Coordinates of C-alpha atoms and ligand atoms in Angstrom, one line a residue:
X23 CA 177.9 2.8 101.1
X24 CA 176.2 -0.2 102.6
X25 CA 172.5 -1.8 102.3
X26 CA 171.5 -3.5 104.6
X27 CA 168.7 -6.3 106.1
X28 CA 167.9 -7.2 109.4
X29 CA 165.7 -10.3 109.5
X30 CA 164.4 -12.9 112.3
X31 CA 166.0 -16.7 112.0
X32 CA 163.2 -17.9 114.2
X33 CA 159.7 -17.4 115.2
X34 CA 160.2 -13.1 116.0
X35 CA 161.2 -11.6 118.9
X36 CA 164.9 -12.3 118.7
X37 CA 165.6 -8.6 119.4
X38 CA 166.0 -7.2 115.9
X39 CA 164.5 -4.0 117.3
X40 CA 167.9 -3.8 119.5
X41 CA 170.1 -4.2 116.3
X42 CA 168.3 -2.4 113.6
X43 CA 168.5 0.8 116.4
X44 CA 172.0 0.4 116.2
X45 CA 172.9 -0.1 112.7
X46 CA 170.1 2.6 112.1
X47 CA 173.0 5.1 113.9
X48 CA 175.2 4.1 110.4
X49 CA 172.0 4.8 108.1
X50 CA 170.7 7.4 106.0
X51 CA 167.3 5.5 105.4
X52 CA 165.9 3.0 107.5
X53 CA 162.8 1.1 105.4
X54 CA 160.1 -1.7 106.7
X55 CA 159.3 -3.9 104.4
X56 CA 156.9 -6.2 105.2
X57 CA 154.0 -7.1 108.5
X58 CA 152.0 -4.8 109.9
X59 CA 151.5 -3.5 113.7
X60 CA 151.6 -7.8 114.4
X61 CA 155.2 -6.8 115.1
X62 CA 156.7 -5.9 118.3
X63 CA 160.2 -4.2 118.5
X64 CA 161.6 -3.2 122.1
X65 CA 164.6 -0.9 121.8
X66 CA 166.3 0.0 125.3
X67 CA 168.4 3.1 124.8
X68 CA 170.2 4.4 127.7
X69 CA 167.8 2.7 129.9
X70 CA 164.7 4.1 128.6
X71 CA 162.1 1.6 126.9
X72 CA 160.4 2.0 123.9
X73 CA 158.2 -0.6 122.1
X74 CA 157.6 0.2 118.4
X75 CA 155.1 -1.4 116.0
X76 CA 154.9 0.1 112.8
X77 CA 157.2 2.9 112.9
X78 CA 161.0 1.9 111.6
X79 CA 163.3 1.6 114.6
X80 CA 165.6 4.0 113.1
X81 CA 163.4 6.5 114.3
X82 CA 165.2 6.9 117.4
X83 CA 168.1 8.7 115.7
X84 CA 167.8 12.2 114.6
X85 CA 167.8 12.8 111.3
X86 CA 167.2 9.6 109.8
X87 CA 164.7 8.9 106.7
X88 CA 162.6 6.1 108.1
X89 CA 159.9 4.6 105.6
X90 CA 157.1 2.4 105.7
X91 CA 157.8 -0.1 102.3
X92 CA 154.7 -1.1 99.9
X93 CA 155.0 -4.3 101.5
X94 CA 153.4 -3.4 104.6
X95 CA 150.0 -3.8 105.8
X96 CA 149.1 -0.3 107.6
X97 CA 146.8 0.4 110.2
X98 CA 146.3 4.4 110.0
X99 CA 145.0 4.9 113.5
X100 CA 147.8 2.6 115.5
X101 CA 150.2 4.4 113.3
X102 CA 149.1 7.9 114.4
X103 CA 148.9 6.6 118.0
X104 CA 152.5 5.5 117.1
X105 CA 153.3 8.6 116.3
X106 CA 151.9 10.2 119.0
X107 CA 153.4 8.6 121.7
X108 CA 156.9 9.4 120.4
X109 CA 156.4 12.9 119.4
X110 CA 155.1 13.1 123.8
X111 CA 158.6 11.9 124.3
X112 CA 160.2 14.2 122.5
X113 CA 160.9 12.0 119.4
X114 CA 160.2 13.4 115.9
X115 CA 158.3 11.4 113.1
X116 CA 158.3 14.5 110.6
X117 CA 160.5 12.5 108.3
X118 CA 158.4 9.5 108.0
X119 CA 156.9 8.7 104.2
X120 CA 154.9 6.1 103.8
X121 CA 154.7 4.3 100.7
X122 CA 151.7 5.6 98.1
X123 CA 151.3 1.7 97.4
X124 CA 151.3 0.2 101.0
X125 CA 147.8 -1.3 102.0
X126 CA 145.3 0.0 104.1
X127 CA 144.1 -2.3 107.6
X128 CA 140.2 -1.6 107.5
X129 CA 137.7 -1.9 110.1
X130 CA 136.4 -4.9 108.3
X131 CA 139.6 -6.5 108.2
X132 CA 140.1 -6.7 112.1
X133 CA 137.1 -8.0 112.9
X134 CA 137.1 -10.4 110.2
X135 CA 140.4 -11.9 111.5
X136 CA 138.6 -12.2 115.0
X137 CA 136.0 -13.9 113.8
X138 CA 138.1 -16.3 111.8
X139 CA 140.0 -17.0 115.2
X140 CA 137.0 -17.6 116.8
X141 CA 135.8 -19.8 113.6
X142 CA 138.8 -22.1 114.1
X143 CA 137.9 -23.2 117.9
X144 CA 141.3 -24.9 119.0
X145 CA 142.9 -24.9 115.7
X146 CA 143.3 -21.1 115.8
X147 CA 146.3 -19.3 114.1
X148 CA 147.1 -17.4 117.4
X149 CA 147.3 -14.4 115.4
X150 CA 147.8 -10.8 116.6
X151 CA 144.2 -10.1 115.8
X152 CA 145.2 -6.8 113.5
X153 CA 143.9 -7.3 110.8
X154 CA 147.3 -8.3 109.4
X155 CA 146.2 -12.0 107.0
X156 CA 142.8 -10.2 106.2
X157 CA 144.3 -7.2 104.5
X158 CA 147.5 -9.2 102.8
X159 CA 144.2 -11.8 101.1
X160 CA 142.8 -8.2 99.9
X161 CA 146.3 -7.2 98.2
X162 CA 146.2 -11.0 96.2
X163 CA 142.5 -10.7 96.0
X164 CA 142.9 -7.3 94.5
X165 CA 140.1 -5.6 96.5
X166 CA 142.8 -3.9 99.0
X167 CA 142.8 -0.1 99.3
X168 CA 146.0 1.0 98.4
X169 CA 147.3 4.2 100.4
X170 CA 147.4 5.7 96.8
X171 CA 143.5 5.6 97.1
X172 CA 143.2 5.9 100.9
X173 CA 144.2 10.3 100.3
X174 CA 141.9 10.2 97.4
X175 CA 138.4 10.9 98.8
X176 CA 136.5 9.6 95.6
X177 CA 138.8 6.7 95.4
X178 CA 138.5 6.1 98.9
X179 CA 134.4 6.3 99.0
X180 CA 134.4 3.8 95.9
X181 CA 136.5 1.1 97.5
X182 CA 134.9 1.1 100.8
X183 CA 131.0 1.1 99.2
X184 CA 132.5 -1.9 96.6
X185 CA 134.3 -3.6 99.6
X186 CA 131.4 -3.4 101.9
X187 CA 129.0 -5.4 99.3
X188 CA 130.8 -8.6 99.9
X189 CA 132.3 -8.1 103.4
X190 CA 129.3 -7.5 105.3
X191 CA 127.5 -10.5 103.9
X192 CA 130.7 -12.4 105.0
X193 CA 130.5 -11.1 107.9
X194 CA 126.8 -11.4 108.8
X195 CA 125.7 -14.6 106.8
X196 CA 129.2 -16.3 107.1
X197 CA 129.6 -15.2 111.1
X198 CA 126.7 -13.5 112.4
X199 CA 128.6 -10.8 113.1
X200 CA 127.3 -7.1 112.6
X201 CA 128.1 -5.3 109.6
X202 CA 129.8 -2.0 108.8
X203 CA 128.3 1.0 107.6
X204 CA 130.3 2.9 104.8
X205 CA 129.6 6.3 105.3
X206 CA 131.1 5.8 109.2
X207 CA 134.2 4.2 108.0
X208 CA 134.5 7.2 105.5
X209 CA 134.6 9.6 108.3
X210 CA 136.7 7.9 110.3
X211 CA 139.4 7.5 108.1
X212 CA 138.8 11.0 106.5
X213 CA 140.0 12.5 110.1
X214 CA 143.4 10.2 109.9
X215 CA 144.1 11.3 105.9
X216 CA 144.2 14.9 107.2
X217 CA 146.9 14.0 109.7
X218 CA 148.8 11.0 107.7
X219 CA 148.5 12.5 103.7
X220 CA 151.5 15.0 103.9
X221 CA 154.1 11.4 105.0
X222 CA 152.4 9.5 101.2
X223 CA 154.5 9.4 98.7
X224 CA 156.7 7.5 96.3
X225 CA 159.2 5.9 98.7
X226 CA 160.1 3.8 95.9
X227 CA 162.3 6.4 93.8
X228 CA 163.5 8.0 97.0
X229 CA 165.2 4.8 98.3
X230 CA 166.2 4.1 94.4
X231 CA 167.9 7.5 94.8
X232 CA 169.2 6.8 97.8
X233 CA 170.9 3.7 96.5
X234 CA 172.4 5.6 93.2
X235 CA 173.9 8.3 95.5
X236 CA 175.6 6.0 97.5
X237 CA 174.1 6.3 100.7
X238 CA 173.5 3.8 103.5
X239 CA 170.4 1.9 103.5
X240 CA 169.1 0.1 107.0
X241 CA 166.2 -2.2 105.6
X242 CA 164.1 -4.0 108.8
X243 CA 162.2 -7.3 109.3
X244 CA 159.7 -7.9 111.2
X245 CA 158.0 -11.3 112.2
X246 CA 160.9 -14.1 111.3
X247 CA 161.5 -16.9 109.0
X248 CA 159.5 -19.1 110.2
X249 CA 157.0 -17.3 110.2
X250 CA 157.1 -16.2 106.3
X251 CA 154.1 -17.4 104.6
X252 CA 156.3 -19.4 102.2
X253 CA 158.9 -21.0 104.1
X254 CA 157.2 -21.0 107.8
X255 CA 155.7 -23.6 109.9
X256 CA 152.4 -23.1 107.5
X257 CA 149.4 -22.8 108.1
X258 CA 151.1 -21.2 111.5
X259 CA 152.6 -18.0 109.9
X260 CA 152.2 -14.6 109.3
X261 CA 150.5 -13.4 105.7
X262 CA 153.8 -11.5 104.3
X263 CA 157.5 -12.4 103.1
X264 CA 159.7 -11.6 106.2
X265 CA 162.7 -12.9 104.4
X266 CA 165.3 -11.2 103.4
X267 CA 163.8 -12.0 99.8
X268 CA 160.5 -9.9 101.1
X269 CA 162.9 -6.6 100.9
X270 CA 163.0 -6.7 97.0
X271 CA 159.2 -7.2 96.6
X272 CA 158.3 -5.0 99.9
X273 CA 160.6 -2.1 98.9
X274 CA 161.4 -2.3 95.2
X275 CA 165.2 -2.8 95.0
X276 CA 166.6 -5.5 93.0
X277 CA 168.6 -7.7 95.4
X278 CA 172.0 -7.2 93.9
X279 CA 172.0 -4.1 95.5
X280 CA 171.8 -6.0 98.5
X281 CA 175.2 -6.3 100.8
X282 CA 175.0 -7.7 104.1
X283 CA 172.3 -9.7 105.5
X284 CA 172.4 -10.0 109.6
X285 CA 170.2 -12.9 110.8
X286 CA 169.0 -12.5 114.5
X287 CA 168.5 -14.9 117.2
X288 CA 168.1 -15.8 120.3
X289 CA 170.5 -18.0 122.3
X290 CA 167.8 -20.3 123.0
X291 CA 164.3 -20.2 120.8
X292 CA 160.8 -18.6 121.5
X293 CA 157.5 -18.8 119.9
X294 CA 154.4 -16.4 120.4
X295 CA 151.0 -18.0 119.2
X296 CA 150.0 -21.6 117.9
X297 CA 151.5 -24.1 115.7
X298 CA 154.8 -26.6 116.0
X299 CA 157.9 -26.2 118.3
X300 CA 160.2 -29.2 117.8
X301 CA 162.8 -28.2 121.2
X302 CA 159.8 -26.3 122.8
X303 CA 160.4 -27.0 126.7
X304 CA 156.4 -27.2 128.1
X305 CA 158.1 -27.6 131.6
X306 CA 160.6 -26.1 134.5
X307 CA 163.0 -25.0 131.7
X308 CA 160.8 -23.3 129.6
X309 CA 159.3 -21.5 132.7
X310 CA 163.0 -20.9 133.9
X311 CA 163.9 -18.8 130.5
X312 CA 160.6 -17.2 130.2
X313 CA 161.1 -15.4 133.3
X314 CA 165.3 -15.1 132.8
X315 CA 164.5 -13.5 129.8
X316 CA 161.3 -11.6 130.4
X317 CA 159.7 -13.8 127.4
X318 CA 156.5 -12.1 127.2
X319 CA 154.5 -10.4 123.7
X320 CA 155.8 -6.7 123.0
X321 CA 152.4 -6.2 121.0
X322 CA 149.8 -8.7 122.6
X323 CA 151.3 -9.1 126.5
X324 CA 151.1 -12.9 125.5
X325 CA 153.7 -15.5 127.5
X326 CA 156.2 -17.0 124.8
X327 CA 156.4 -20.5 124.5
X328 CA 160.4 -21.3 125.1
X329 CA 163.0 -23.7 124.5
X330 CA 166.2 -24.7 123.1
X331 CA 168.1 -23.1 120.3
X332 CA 167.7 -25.4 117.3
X333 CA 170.5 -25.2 114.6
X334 CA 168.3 -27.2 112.0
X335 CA 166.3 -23.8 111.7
X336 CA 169.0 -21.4 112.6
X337 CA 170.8 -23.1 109.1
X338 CA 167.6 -23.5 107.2
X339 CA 167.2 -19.8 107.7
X340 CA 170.5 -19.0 106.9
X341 CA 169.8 -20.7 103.3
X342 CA 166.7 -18.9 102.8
X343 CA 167.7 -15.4 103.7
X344 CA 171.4 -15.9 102.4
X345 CA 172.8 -14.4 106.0
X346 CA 176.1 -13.1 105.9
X347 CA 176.3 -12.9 109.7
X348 CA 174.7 -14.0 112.6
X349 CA 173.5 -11.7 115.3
X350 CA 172.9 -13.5 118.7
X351 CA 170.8 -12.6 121.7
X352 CA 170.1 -13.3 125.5
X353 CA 173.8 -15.0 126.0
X354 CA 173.3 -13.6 129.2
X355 CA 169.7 -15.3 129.6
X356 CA 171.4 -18.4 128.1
X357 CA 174.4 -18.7 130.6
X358 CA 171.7 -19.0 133.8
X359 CA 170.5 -22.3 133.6
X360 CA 171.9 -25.0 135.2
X361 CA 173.0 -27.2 131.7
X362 CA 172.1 -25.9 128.6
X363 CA 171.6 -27.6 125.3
X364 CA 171.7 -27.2 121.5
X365 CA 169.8 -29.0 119.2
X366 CA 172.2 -30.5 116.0
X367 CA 169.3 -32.2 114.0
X368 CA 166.8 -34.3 114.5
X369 CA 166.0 -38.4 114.5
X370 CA 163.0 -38.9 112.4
X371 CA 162.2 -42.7 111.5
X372 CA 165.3 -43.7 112.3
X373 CA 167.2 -41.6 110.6
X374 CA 169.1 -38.3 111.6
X375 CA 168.4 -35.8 109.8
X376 CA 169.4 -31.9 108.8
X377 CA 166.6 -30.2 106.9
X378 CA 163.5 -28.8 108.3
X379 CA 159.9 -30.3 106.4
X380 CA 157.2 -28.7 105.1
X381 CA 154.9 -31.3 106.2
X382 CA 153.7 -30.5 109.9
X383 CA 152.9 -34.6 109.8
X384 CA 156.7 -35.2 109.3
X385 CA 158.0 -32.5 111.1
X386 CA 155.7 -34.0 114.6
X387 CA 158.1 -37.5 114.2
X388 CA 161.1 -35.5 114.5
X389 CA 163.1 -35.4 117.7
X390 CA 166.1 -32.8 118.7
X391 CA 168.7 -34.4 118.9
X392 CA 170.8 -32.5 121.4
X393 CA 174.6 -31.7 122.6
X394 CA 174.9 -30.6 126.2
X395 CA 176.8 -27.5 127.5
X396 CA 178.1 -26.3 130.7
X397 CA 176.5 -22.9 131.9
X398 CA 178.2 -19.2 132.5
X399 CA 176.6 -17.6 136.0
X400 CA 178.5 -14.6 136.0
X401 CA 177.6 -11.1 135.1
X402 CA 178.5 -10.7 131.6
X403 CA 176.3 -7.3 130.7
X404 CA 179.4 -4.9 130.7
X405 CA 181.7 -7.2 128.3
X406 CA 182.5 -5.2 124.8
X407 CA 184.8 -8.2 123.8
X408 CA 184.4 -11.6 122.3
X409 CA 187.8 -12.6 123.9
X410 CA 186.6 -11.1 127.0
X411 CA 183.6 -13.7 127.7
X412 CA 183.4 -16.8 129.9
X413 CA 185.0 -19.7 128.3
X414 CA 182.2 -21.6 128.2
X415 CA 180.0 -18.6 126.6
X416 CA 182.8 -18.7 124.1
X417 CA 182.3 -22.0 123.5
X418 CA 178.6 -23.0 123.1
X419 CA 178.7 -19.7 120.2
X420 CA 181.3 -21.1 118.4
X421 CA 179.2 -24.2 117.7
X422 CA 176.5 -22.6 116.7
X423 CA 178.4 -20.8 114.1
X424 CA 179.7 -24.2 113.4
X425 CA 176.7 -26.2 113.1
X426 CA 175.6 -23.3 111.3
X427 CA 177.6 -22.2 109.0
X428 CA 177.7 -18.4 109.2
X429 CA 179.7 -16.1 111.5
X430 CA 178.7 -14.6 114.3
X431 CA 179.1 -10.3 113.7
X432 CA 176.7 -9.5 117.3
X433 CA 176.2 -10.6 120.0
X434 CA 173.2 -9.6 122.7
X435 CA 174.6 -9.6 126.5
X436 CA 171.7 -7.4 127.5
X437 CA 168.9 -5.3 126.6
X438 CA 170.1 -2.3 126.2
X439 CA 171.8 -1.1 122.5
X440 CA 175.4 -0.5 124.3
X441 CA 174.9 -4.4 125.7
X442 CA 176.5 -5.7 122.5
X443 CA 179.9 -7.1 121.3
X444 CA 180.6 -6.6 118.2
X445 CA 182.9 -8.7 115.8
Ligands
LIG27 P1 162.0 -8.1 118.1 O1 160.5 -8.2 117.8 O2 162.8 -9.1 117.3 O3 162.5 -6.7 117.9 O4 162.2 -8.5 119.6 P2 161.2 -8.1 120.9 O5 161.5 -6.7 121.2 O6 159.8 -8.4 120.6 O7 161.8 -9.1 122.0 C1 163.1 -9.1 122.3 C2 163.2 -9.0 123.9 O8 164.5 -9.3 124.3 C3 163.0 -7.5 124.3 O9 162.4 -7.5 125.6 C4 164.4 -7.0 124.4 O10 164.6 -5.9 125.3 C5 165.1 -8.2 124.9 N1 166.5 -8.4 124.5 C6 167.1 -8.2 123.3 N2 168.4 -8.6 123.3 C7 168.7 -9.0 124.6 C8 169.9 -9.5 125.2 O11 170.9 -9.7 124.6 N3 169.7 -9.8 126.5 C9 168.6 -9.7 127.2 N4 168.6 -10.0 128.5 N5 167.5 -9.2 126.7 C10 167.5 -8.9 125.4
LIG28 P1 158.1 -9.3 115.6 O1 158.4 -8.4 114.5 C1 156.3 -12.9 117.2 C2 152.8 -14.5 115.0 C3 151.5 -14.4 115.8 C4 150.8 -15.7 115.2 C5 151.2 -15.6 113.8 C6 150.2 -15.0 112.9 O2 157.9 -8.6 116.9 O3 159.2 -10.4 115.7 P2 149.4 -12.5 112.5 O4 148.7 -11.5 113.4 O5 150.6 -12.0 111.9 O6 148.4 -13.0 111.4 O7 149.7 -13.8 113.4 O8 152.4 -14.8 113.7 N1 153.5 -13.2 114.9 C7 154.6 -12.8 115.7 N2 155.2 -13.5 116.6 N3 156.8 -11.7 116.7 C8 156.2 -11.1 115.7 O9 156.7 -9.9 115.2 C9 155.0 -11.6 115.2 N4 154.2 -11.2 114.2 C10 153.3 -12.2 114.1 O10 151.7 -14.6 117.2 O11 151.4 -16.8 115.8
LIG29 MG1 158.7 -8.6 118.8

């Protein structure tokens, strides 16, 4: 038996949809944990596309248990959509459950998180606009509807009516917004609990089960270190724990049930949304690997920011999330430009240093400090073996797992799932 996490090393999108798909093929259970339908997850399988939200990834293979943890933030109309869409292709979501203690994404809370944007001029977040940090202040705040309450009409109609007391005068006095009417959002999401009550349950003793019998456990990040609200580029983060620390609160499981812990990443970094980017290339390069590597938003359409990989966060995130592998992306983006480089640390008053700050202030004076590499032009999409790459593919990743610390168990040569060595 294994349990396992997949979680992001950077700023998202470093392909973890590819990787929990195929490790999902080895699960029994394959469990979110934390974000909301902020997350993005494109999974090509034998050339056909799919982009997935809220649903687990896992939900690709037959047969698999795939579970929405307490952890996340659900939005009951994008998941039915969700669901909608794959049962069209032919896809079955009859086993998803959906954790009895997973908070709801109102009506209230999408607007509100427009109207914050909007609130912040230029000093906006860049967020998804879901709904996603408005719920998760709910949970703390203790006024969130729990999906306990959301299949409980009585509940339901009591939360709502309470919520709306204090909402709508945000809304209206705070941001001259309109309002919500209770009765409306009542209906609304009265026509969803028909469809979604039957998936509600107590995922916690199921995957607890699970765990005692000694099967194997897929558990999936979304969003990325650097993004957790804790140990991200704050106040430019997400509103949940992506790190591999997030499973044990988002899912219930202690973490020495925990085995492995693959960290993804990119061969180079991206960033989607506001907020620092110490080897950010606002130039040619970045331009070149946006459209290499077809760097645009899964969930929002958004272009991503891009520039070099930068081993002070690749080993900052390997601390966090205790990684016991590394699983790299886009070497075949990588290998395309003319030189490519690698940031080792940075020079920050003088000084080099190793660690990523907290303070944004601090972090603004640090500079990459960078090691040059030669490129790799050829076609490397059909390799199955480490030994098999270009020479100098072989060894710009052996630095990084160098520089980093932690071994390399993946590596991404293309999008689809059967475009991946493994170690
Ligand atoms: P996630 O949110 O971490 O699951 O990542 P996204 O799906 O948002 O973004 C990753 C993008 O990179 C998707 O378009 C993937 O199809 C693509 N991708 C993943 N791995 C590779 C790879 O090794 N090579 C190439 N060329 N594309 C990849
Ligand atoms: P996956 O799982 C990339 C970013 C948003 C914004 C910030 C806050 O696909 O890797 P939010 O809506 O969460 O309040 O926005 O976080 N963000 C992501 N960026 N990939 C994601 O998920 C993201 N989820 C949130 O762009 O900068
Ligand atoms: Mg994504």
């Amino acid at each position: 038996m294994a349990v396992r996490v997949v979680v992001g090393t950077q700023w998202g999108d470093e392909g973890k949809g590819k990787y929990i798909d195929m490790l999902a093929k080895e699960s029994d259970l394959v469990v979110r944990f934390s974000g909301g339908n902020n997350a993005g997850h494109t999974i090509v399988a034998d050339g056909v596309k799919y982009a997935l939200h809220l649903i687990p990834s896992g939900i690709l293979h037959k047969g698999r248990t795939c579970i929405i943890g307490n952890g996340v933030v659900v939005d009951p109309a994008v998941l039915l959509k969700e669901m909608e869409d794959l049962s069209q292709r032919g896809i079955s979501t009859e086993k998803l459950l959906i954790s009895d203690r997973a908070h709801v994404i109102m009506p209230y809370h999408k607007l509100l998180d427009e109207l914050q944007e909007g609130q912040r001029g230029t000093a906006n977040l860049g967020t998804t606009k879901r709904g996603i940090g408005p719920a998760y202040a709910d949970k703390t705040e203790r006024c969130g509807i729990r999906m306990c309450d959301f299949i409980d009409p009585e509940q339901f109609a009591a939360k709502v009516n309470e919520n709306l007391v204090i909402k709508n005068q945000i809304i209206e006095k705070v941001y001259g917004g309109k309002g919500f009417s209770a009765d409306s959002i009542i209906e609304e999401y009265s026509g969803y609990v028909k469809l979604l009550k039957k998936h509600v349950t107590d995922v916690n003793s199921i995957i607890s089960d699970a765990i005692e019998e000694g099967k194997n456990i897929l558990f999936e990040g979304a969003q990325a270190t650097f993004l957790d609200l804790d140990f991200g580029t704050y106040p430019f983060v997400t509103s949940s724990n992506p790190v591999a620390g997030g499973v044990c609160t988002g899912a219930g499981i202690g973490p020495t049930y925990i085995d492995e812990i693959f960290g993804v990443l990119k061969a180079y970094t991206s960033r989607v949304g506001t907020g620092p980017f110490p080897t950010e290339q606002n130039n040619e390069i970045g331009d070149t690997i946006r459209e290499l590597g077809w760097e645009y938003g899964t969930t929002t359409g958004r272009p991503r920011r891009c520039g070099w990989l930068d081993t002070v966060m690749i080993r900052y995130s390997a601390r966090v999330n205790g990684l016991t592998a590394l699983a790299i992306n886009h070497v075949d983006t990588i290998g395309k430009l003319d030189k490519i480089k690698l940031c080792t640390s940075y020079r920050k008053d003088g000084e080099v240093i190793r660690n990523f700050p907290a303070s944004l202030k601090e972090l603004a004076k640090c500079e990459p400090i960078y090691e040059e590499f030669d490129n790799w032009v050829e076609d490397i999409s059909s390799i199955r073996k480490f030994e098999d790459l270009p020479a100098n593919a072989k060894k710009y990743l052996k630095r990084i797992e160098e520089l980093v610390g932690v071994k390399i168990g993946l590596i991404g040569v293309g999008k689809d799932r059967e475009q991946t060595i493994r170690i």
